[in-house]
Amino acid sequence: MARKTPSLSWLLLSLAFTLLLGHSTTQNDRKTYIVYMGQRQMDEISTASLHTSMLQEVIGSNVGPESLLYSYKRSFNGFAVELTEQEAQKLAGMNGVVSVFPSKKKKLLTTRSWDFIGLPQKVRRRLVENDIIIGVLDTGIWPESKSFSDKGFGPPPRKWRGTCQASINFTCNNKIIGARYYRSSGVFDENNVKSPRDLKGHGTHTASTAAGNFVSGASLLGYGLGTARGGVPSARIAVYKVCWFDDCDDADILAAFDDAIADGVDIISYSIGGEQTLKYFQDVTAIGAFHAMRTGILTSMAAGNKGPGLGTITNVAPWSLSVAATTIDRKYFTQVQLGNKNIYEGISINTFDLKNKQYPIIYGGDAPNTRKGFQSSDSRYCTNNSLDQDLVKGKIVLCDIRTTGAGAFLAGAVGTVMQGQAQQDLATSAPLPASYLRLKDGSKVYSYINSTRGATATIHKSKEGKDKFAPYIASFSSRGPNAITPNILQPDLAAPGVHILAAWPPVSPISTVKGDKRALLYNIDSGTSMACPHATGAAAYIKSFHPTWSPAAIKSALMTTATPMSAKKNYEAEFAYGAGNINPLKALNPGLIYDIGALDYIRFLCGEGYNTKLLHLVAGDNSSCSRATKETVFNLNYPSFAISLSSSRSFSQVYHRTVTNVGSPTSTYKGIVTSTATGLRIKVNPSVLTFTSLGQKLSFALTIEGTPNKDIVSASLVWDDGKFQVRSPIVVAVSTDD
Ligand SMILES: *[C@@H]1O[C@H](CO)[C@@H](O)[C@H](O)[C@H]1NC(C)=O
Ligand SMILES: *[C@@H]1O[C@H](CO)[C@@H](O)[C@H](O)[C@H]1NC(C)=O
Ligand SMILES: *[C@@H]1O[C@H](CO)[C@@H](O)[C@H](O)[C@H]1NC(C)=O
Ligand SMILES: *[C@@H]1O[C@H](CO)[C@@H](O)[C@H](O)[C@H]1NC(C)=O
């Protein structure tokens, strides 16, 4: 899910479902496939009729255009349709087809956060911020929120070509200038209404983080109190609702990209992620972002919530920006006080007040709902329905894992104390009083319960405190290396994604558990989903000052000015935080940029083994793969340097880069390499770059050679002219799985 709500029961349940459903599908069952055909070559009408005729060739002349779930024809070329596996194979062999792959499900992966990264309220802004349009692919939006009021906004910018899809009770305004919804399954119900309206919360939260208005005095019942605002409060929002209560379908996501690009958005915000890392043209995320990039639109993406293991990042396309989640200095802790007066401190956002009253406390494992066939081994985790209501009603329940609190809540418990080994960096809301304790404290609570007749406890309201270790990367944030192209560093950078306060639809319980009656206009949420819109807002802010900059130039500015983070706090180093913590104000004036054009990405793809014919379709031109080799990846003009080695033997690698002067017309930069590695030599040649004009490009080579002395070796290159420091992270990784 969007937010990071760990739940073992859910994992087990989905596994059970996968196993069950795995056997019921047969060869002849049709499922939704996406047929991707690259750049659009003809007008929309011809493109659509091509799709129909291809389908007729495969399925039969009796099928018409109504059989297509989508014809992608506004920004690129392709379609979504239900096919059997054989039909899909046949289509894959047809002329003009780049790839055919099943449409899978993706998941959704939050006032203080902007101050924390140095973008204060009264920052210098350009009037053209008002013309920036942010496309948000998410769960829709709650248009009545103050964060989206259009007071003071004029009509939409003239370049806007989108629409507000007609729906009951939903109107756009001059802030939310467009809204569409996508639902290829065609299933609508009370949760999944035929409207861009957000009943879940995620989309409202992310959109307001990127571009919400200034709203003073916003808080979650007093927590996180301050002025809620987006990175670009004057910008416009275009809503593309692709995620619903049952997640997000690939076919819908691709349709939203097709529209957003054609509608004229400036930046796309994408807090959505898949289960696996997929090859570039088997993944709607990479495909959509590629065509966005070609049109000059940067796609900002959540890195994923599968951390802290290495190699867990799923959104890796180098033409988009992948964003890890850092903590901000705000933390929430919640005390549990036992009948024996002992106090243990856990984490959670507990707005409920038990007024110091002691309640009986029971261990979940001692209260299995045996009538429904549950055993102690289930009820210890307090999963839904596993607890015996008669035994837990009116009591506090101790559970052996962190959950949403739904199980204890549904069973009528007064509160829940959870214990587990997860890092104590993420406080979440439960529908009842709750606190999450470390294992060592939880086991003391257990011993107390086990050894005391009439054991009691109470859970205090949460306290908000300052986390003096911040920023560090949240444990849930997905880590590199990048499984598809290990020699490109991912994630690109980090932005605040923990305990973020932003707008919320009052119809969605803040804990997301049904029955939780707290209907609020602002909520605190966490996830790389919340980090992504911070980067989106920052990118839009830069675009308002530099409207002609390419997506890669904006990305370079954000990366080379990011605040370096410490490997002492995150063992995975660059694989956790990329270039570091985003600094939007500094990114306005990066000095130098590493630019990359569409053709450079194509050449890179050639080097990665994609063939010329396929790339002609993707790019819609005659670019040649002739000079591309496996080495080409090292020469993609990326603002970071990475290499993945399979052993710690001696090696030597050269990288070629070209920087463009956007700082002072005449300037002399010195290349300074800083390295923690003893066994590696890193040289830059030339080590001095002298610019005589703006826009001038100069090239250099960076060589890394030697023998890495650890699994992850961090270094950096800084071009410094005394005024600007243009920093690139360097990382050498040795995988030890052999
Ligand atoms: C448990 O119940 C809650 C409340 O009805 C629901 O939101 C949640 O999805 C359920 N969890 C699982 C794993 O079924
Ligand atoms: C539309 O608004 C009316 C009046 O506010 C409300 O009664 C109704 O439930 C709303 N319908 C939907 C679908 O939200
Ligand atoms: C719980 O109590 C039982 C019976 O007194 C005892 O055997 C067991 O070791 C106790 N467990 C713990 C973890 O204290
Ligand atoms: C590609 O090459 C062909 C033949 O040389 C030419 O007709 C066509 O216009 C070229 N297409 C593009 C997009 O450059």
mmCIF file of N, CA, C and O in Angstrom, residues 509-568:
data_model
loop_
_atom_site.group_PDB
_atom_site.id
_atom_site.type_symbol
_atom_site.label_atom_id
_atom_site.label_comp_id
_atom_site.label_asym_id
_atom_site.label_seq_id
_atom_site.Cartn_x
_atom_site.Cartn_y
_atom_site.Cartn_z
ATOM 1 N N PRO A 509 -11.046 7.089 6.985
ATOM 2 C CA PRO A 509 -10.509 7.060 8.350
ATOM 3 C C PRO A 509 -8.999 7.284 8.310
ATOM 4 O O PRO A 509 -8.331 6.760 7.418
ATOM 5 N N ILE A 510 -8.462 8.046 9.264
ATOM 6 C CA ILE A 510 -7.033 8.365 9.187
ATOM 7 C C ILE A 510 -6.161 7.132 9.365
ATOM 8 O O ILE A 510 -5.020 7.115 8.937
ATOM 9 N N SER A 511 -6.689 6.085 9.981
ATOM 10 C CA SER A 511 -5.901 4.854 10.105
ATOM 11 C C SER A 511 -6.160 3.940 8.917
ATOM 12 O O SER A 511 -5.580 2.868 8.831
ATOM 13 N N THR A 512 -7.049 4.361 8.031
ATOM 14 C CA THR A 512 -7.535 3.581 6.878
ATOM 15 C C THR A 512 -8.310 2.331 7.289
ATOM 16 O O THR A 512 -8.645 1.508 6.441
ATOM 17 N N VAL A 513 -8.587 2.152 8.576
ATOM 18 C CA VAL A 513 -9.384 0.999 9.002
ATOM 19 C C VAL A 513 -10.841 1.440 9.132
ATOM 20 O O VAL A 513 -11.154 2.414 9.818
ATOM 21 N N LYS A 514 -11.696 0.694 8.462
ATOM 22 C CA LYS A 514 -13.125 1.006 8.491
ATOM 23 C C LYS A 514 -13.643 0.996 9.922
ATOM 24 O O LYS A 514 -13.297 0.104 10.692
ATOM 25 N N GLY A 515 -14.439 1.960 10.277
ATOM 26 C CA GLY A 515 -14.980 1.991 11.637
ATOM 27 C C GLY A 515 -14.262 3.015 12.500
ATOM 28 O O GLY A 515 -14.777 3.443 13.523
ATOM 29 N N ASP A 516 -13.052 3.391 12.101
ATOM 30 C CA ASP A 516 -12.341 4.463 12.787
ATOM 31 C C ASP A 516 -13.111 5.743 12.470
ATOM 32 O O ASP A 516 -13.253 6.122 11.320
ATOM 33 N N LYS A 517 -13.627 6.411 13.531
ATOM 34 C CA LYS A 517 -14.546 7.526 13.302
ATOM 35 C C LYS A 517 -13.842 8.872 13.116
ATOM 36 O O LYS A 517 -14.497 9.893 12.958
ATOM 37 N N ARG A 518 -12.520 8.884 13.193
ATOM 38 C CA ARG A 518 -11.847 10.174 13.110
ATOM 39 C C ARG A 518 -11.833 10.701 11.679
ATOM 40 O O ARG A 518 -11.079 10.225 10.840
ATOM 41 N N ALA A 519 -12.752 11.625 11.408
ATOM 42 C CA ALA A 519 -12.874 12.223 10.079
ATOM 43 C C ALA A 519 -12.138 13.554 10.091
ATOM 44 O O ALA A 519 -12.579 14.505 10.722
ATOM 45 N N LEU A 520 -11.008 13.614 9.432
ATOM 46 C CA LEU A 520 -10.159 14.798 9.540
ATOM 47 C C LEU A 520 -9.754 15.327 8.176
ATOM 48 O O LEU A 520 -9.798 14.605 7.177
ATOM 49 N N LEU A 521 -9.353 16.580 8.150
ATOM 50 C CA LEU A 521 -8.984 17.223 6.887
ATOM 51 C C LEU A 521 -7.491 17.162 6.609
ATOM 52 O O LEU A 521 -7.043 17.457 5.506
ATOM 53 N N TYR A 522 -6.713 16.801 7.653
ATOM 54 C CA TYR A 522 -5.265 16.642 7.481
ATOM 55 C C TYR A 522 -4.842 15.377 8.206
ATOM 56 O O TYR A 522 -5.410 15.024 9.239
ATOM 57 N N ASN A 523 -3.876 14.686 7.623
ATOM 58 C CA ASN A 523 -3.445 13.425 8.223
ATOM 59 C C ASN A 523 -1.936 13.305 8.091
ATOM 60 O O ASN A 523 -1.319 13.889 7.202
ATOM 61 N N ILE A 524 -1.350 12.509 8.983
ATOM 62 C CA ILE A 524 0.088 12.262 8.939
ATOM 63 C C ILE A 524 0.300 10.883 8.326
ATOM 64 O O ILE A 524 -0.290 9.900 8.790
ATOM 65 N N ASP A 525 1.108 10.835 7.286
ATOM 66 C CA ASP A 525 1.327 9.567 6.603
ATOM 67 C C ASP A 525 2.809 9.436 6.252
ATOM 68 O O ASP A 525 3.544 10.417 6.252
ATOM 69 N N SER A 526 3.220 8.212 5.962
ATOM 70 C CA SER A 526 4.619 7.943 5.653
ATOM 71 C C SER A 526 4.734 7.002 4.486
ATOM 72 O O SER A 526 3.844 6.189 4.246
ATOM 73 N N GLY A 527 5.846 7.082 3.763
ATOM 74 C CA GLY A 527 6.097 6.181 2.642
ATOM 75 C C GLY A 527 6.943 6.897 1.606
ATOM 76 O O GLY A 527 7.051 8.128 1.653
ATOM 77 N N THR A 528 7.539 6.144 0.682
ATOM 78 C CA THR A 528 8.229 6.843 -0.406
ATOM 79 C C THR A 528 7.188 7.588 -1.238
ATOM 80 O O THR A 528 7.510 8.516 -1.961
ATOM 81 N N SER A 529 5.927 7.178 -1.102
ATOM 82 C CA SER A 529 4.816 7.908 -1.715
ATOM 83 C C SER A 529 4.786 9.351 -1.275
ATOM 84 O O SER A 529 4.350 10.224 -2.012
ATOM 85 N N MET A 530 5.192 9.612 -0.049
ATOM 86 C CA MET A 530 5.178 10.975 0.486
ATOM 87 C C MET A 530 6.468 11.714 0.094
ATOM 88 O O MET A 530 6.479 12.944 -0.017
ATOM 89 N N ALA A 531 7.541 10.946 -0.128
ATOM 90 C CA ALA A 531 8.809 11.565 -0.546
ATOM 91 C C ALA A 531 8.704 12.057 -1.988
ATOM 92 O O ALA A 531 9.169 13.142 -2.325
ATOM 93 N N CYS A 532 8.094 11.239 -2.832
ATOM 94 C CA CYS A 532 7.988 11.563 -4.255
ATOM 95 C C CYS A 532 7.396 12.947 -4.519
ATOM 96 O O CYS A 532 7.999 13.750 -5.247
ATOM 97 N N PRO A 533 6.253 13.312 -3.934
ATOM 98 C CA PRO A 533 5.702 14.637 -4.239
ATOM 99 C C PRO A 533 6.568 15.791 -3.725
ATOM 100 O O PRO A 533 6.454 16.920 -4.213
ATOM 101 N N HIS A 534 7.436 15.531 -2.735
ATOM 102 C CA HIS A 534 8.388 16.576 -2.344
ATOM 103 C C HIS A 534 9.343 16.836 -3.509
ATOM 104 O O HIS A 534 9.661 17.983 -3.832
ATOM 105 N N ALA A 535 9.809 15.765 -4.136
ATOM 106 C CA ALA A 535 10.713 15.930 -5.287
ATOM 107 C C ALA A 535 9.958 16.542 -6.462
ATOM 108 O O ALA A 535 10.495 17.368 -7.201
ATOM 109 N N THR A 536 8.698 16.153 -6.616
ATOM 110 C CA THR A 536 7.871 16.731 -7.681
ATOM 111 C C THR A 536 7.757 18.236 -7.492
ATOM 112 O O THR A 536 7.955 19.017 -8.432
ATOM 113 N N GLY A 537 7.448 18.648 -6.273
ATOM 114 C CA GLY A 537 7.292 20.072 -5.966
ATOM 115 C C GLY A 537 8.594 20.817 -6.204
ATOM 116 O O GLY A 537 8.612 21.912 -6.776
ATOM 117 N N ALA A 538 9.707 20.197 -5.792
ATOM 118 C CA ALA A 538 11.016 20.833 -5.977
ATOM 119 C C ALA A 538 11.325 20.959 -7.473
ATOM 120 O O ALA A 538 11.820 21.996 -7.928
ATOM 121 N N ALA A 539 11.017 19.922 -8.234
ATOM 122 C CA ALA A 539 11.273 19.954 -9.681
ATOM 123 C C ALA A 539 10.434 21.042 -10.341
ATOM 124 O O ALA A 539 10.913 21.782 -11.209
ATOM 125 N N ALA A 540 9.206 21.186 -9.903
ATOM 126 C CA ALA A 540 8.322 22.207 -10.458
ATOM 127 C C ALA A 540 8.845 23.600 -10.104
ATOM 128 O O ALA A 540 8.804 24.530 -10.909
ATOM 129 N N TYR A 541 9.353 23.732 -8.881
ATOM 130 C CA TYR A 541 9.928 25.006 -8.431
ATOM 131 C C TYR A 541 11.094 25.397 -9.343
ATOM 132 O O TYR A 541 11.197 26.541 -9.801
ATOM 133 N N ILE A 542 11.953 24.438 -9.651
ATOM 134 C CA ILE A 542 13.089 24.717 -10.538
ATOM 135 C C ILE A 542 12.600 25.058 -11.936
ATOM 136 O O ILE A 542 13.078 25.991 -12.581
ATOM 137 N N LYS A 543 11.600 24.317 -12.389
ATOM 138 C CA LYS A 543 11.074 24.572 -13.731
ATOM 139 C C LYS A 543 10.491 25.984 -13.842
ATOM 140 O O LYS A 543 10.553 26.603 -14.907
ATOM 141 N N SER A 544 9.935 26.494 -12.749
ATOM 142 C CA SER A 544 9.370 27.845 -12.799
ATOM 143 C C SER A 544 10.467 28.890 -13.010
ATOM 144 O O SER A 544 10.214 29.963 -13.535
ATOM 145 N N PHE A 545 11.701 28.593 -12.626
ATOM 146 C CA PHE A 545 12.817 29.511 -12.847
ATOM 147 C C PHE A 545 13.545 29.202 -14.151
ATOM 148 O O PHE A 545 14.145 30.074 -14.754
ATOM 149 N N HIS A 546 13.510 27.938 -14.535
ATOM 150 C CA HIS A 546 14.243 27.504 -15.728
ATOM 151 C C HIS A 546 13.316 26.717 -16.649
ATOM 152 O O HIS A 546 13.449 25.498 -16.783
ATOM 153 N N PRO A 547 12.357 27.418 -17.286
ATOM 154 C CA PRO A 547 11.324 26.716 -18.054
ATOM 155 C C PRO A 547 11.849 25.894 -19.230
ATOM 156 O O PRO A 547 11.176 24.981 -19.676
ATOM 157 N N THR A 548 13.072 26.213 -19.712
ATOM 158 C CA THR A 548 13.566 25.485 -20.888
ATOM 159 C C THR A 548 14.413 24.281 -20.516
ATOM 160 O O THR A 548 14.839 23.544 -21.392
ATOM 161 N N TRP A 549 14.675 24.076 -19.257
ATOM 162 C CA TRP A 549 15.543 22.957 -18.872
ATOM 163 C C TRP A 549 14.871 21.614 -19.170
ATOM 164 O O TRP A 549 13.670 21.426 -18.947
ATOM 165 N N SER A 550 15.687 20.684 -19.639
ATOM 166 C CA SER A 550 15.194 19.336 -19.931
ATOM 167 C C SER A 550 14.922 18.597 -18.614
ATOM 168 O O SER A 550 15.410 19.005 -17.557
ATOM 169 N N PRO A 551 14.178 17.498 -18.693
ATOM 170 C CA PRO A 551 13.974 16.692 -17.485
ATOM 171 C C PRO A 551 15.300 16.288 -16.840
ATOM 172 O O PRO A 551 15.457 16.349 -15.620
ATOM 173 N N ALA A 552 16.282 15.926 -17.676
ATOM 174 C CA ALA A 552 17.579 15.504 -17.123
ATOM 175 C C ALA A 552 18.298 16.664 -16.452
ATOM 176 O O ALA A 552 18.990 16.476 -15.446
ATOM 177 N N ALA A 553 18.141 17.879 -17.004
ATOM 178 C CA ALA A 553 18.812 19.044 -16.419
ATOM 179 C C ALA A 553 18.219 19.343 -15.046
ATOM 180 O O ALA A 553 18.947 19.622 -14.079
ATOM 181 N N ILE A 554 16.907 19.258 -14.939
ATOM 182 C CA ILE A 554 16.247 19.498 -13.633
ATOM 183 C C ILE A 554 16.700 18.437 -12.633
ATOM 184 O O ILE A 554 17.041 18.724 -11.483
ATOM 185 N N LYS A 555 16.735 17.221 -13.113
ATOM 186 C CA LYS A 555 17.169 16.118 -12.260
ATOM 187 C C LYS A 555 18.614 16.308 -11.806
ATOM 188 O O LYS A 555 18.947 16.124 -10.637
ATOM 189 N N SER A 556 19.462 16.718 -12.731
ATOM 190 C CA SER A 556 20.868 16.959 -12.411
ATOM 191 C C SER A 556 20.989 18.054 -11.352
ATOM 192 O O SER A 556 21.739 17.913 -10.378
ATOM 193 N N ALA A 557 20.223 19.132 -11.522
ATOM 194 C CA ALA A 557 20.281 20.237 -10.557
ATOM 195 C C ALA A 557 19.887 19.742 -9.166
ATOM 196 O O ALA A 557 20.524 20.076 -8.163
ATOM 197 N N LEU A 558 18.850 18.921 -9.115
ATOM 198 C CA LEU A 558 18.402 18.404 -7.817
ATOM 199 C C LEU A 558 19.439 17.462 -7.206
ATOM 200 O O LEU A 558 19.700 17.491 -6.003
ATOM 201 N N MET A 559 20.052 16.660 -8.047
ATOM 202 C CA MET A 559 21.002 15.669 -7.521
ATOM 203 C C MET A 559 22.318 16.295 -7.081
ATOM 204 O O MET A 559 22.839 15.983 -6.017
ATOM 205 N N THR A 560 22.880 17.188 -7.922
ATOM 206 C CA THR A 560 24.228 17.699 -7.609
ATOM 207 C C THR A 560 24.225 18.709 -6.470
ATOM 208 O O THR A 560 25.284 19.072 -5.969
ATOM 209 N N THR A 561 23.052 19.180 -6.072
ATOM 210 C CA THR A 561 22.980 20.134 -4.957
ATOM 211 C C THR A 561 22.386 19.502 -3.702
ATOM 212 O O THR A 561 22.201 20.172 -2.683
ATOM 213 N N ALA A 562 22.063 18.210 -3.798
ATOM 214 C CA ALA A 562 21.468 17.531 -2.642
ATOM 215 C C ALA A 562 22.460 17.524 -1.483
ATOM 216 O O ALA A 562 23.673 17.508 -1.682
ATOM 217 N N THR A 563 21.930 17.540 -0.268
ATOM 218 C CA THR A 563 22.790 17.516 0.915
ATOM 219 C C THR A 563 23.296 16.102 1.134
ATOM 220 O O THR A 563 22.489 15.174 1.271
ATOM 221 N N PRO A 564 24.632 15.920 1.172
ATOM 222 C CA PRO A 564 25.159 14.559 1.348
ATOM 223 C C PRO A 564 24.639 13.947 2.650
ATOM 224 O O PRO A 564 24.445 14.646 3.632
ATOM 225 N N MET A 565 24.397 12.655 2.601
ATOM 226 C CA MET A 565 23.943 11.973 3.822
ATOM 227 C C MET A 565 25.034 11.029 4.289
ATOM 228 O O MET A 565 26.019 10.809 3.604
ATOM 229 N N SER A 566 24.825 10.451 5.469
ATOM 230 C CA SER A 566 25.916 9.709 6.097
ATOM 231 C C SER A 566 25.713 8.202 6.070
ATOM 232 O O SER A 566 24.679 7.684 6.457
ATOM 233 N N ALA A 567 26.788 7.511 5.635
ATOM 234 C CA ALA A 567 26.771 6.047 5.631
ATOM 235 C C ALA A 567 26.816 5.511 7.060
ATOM 236 O O ALA A 567 26.554 4.331 7.289
ATOM 237 N N LYS A 568 27.135 6.385 8.023
ATOM 238 C CA LYS A 568 27.134 5.933 9.415
ATOM 239 C C LYS A 568 25.715 5.651 9.877
ATOM 240 O O LYS A 568 25.480 4.819 10.746
#
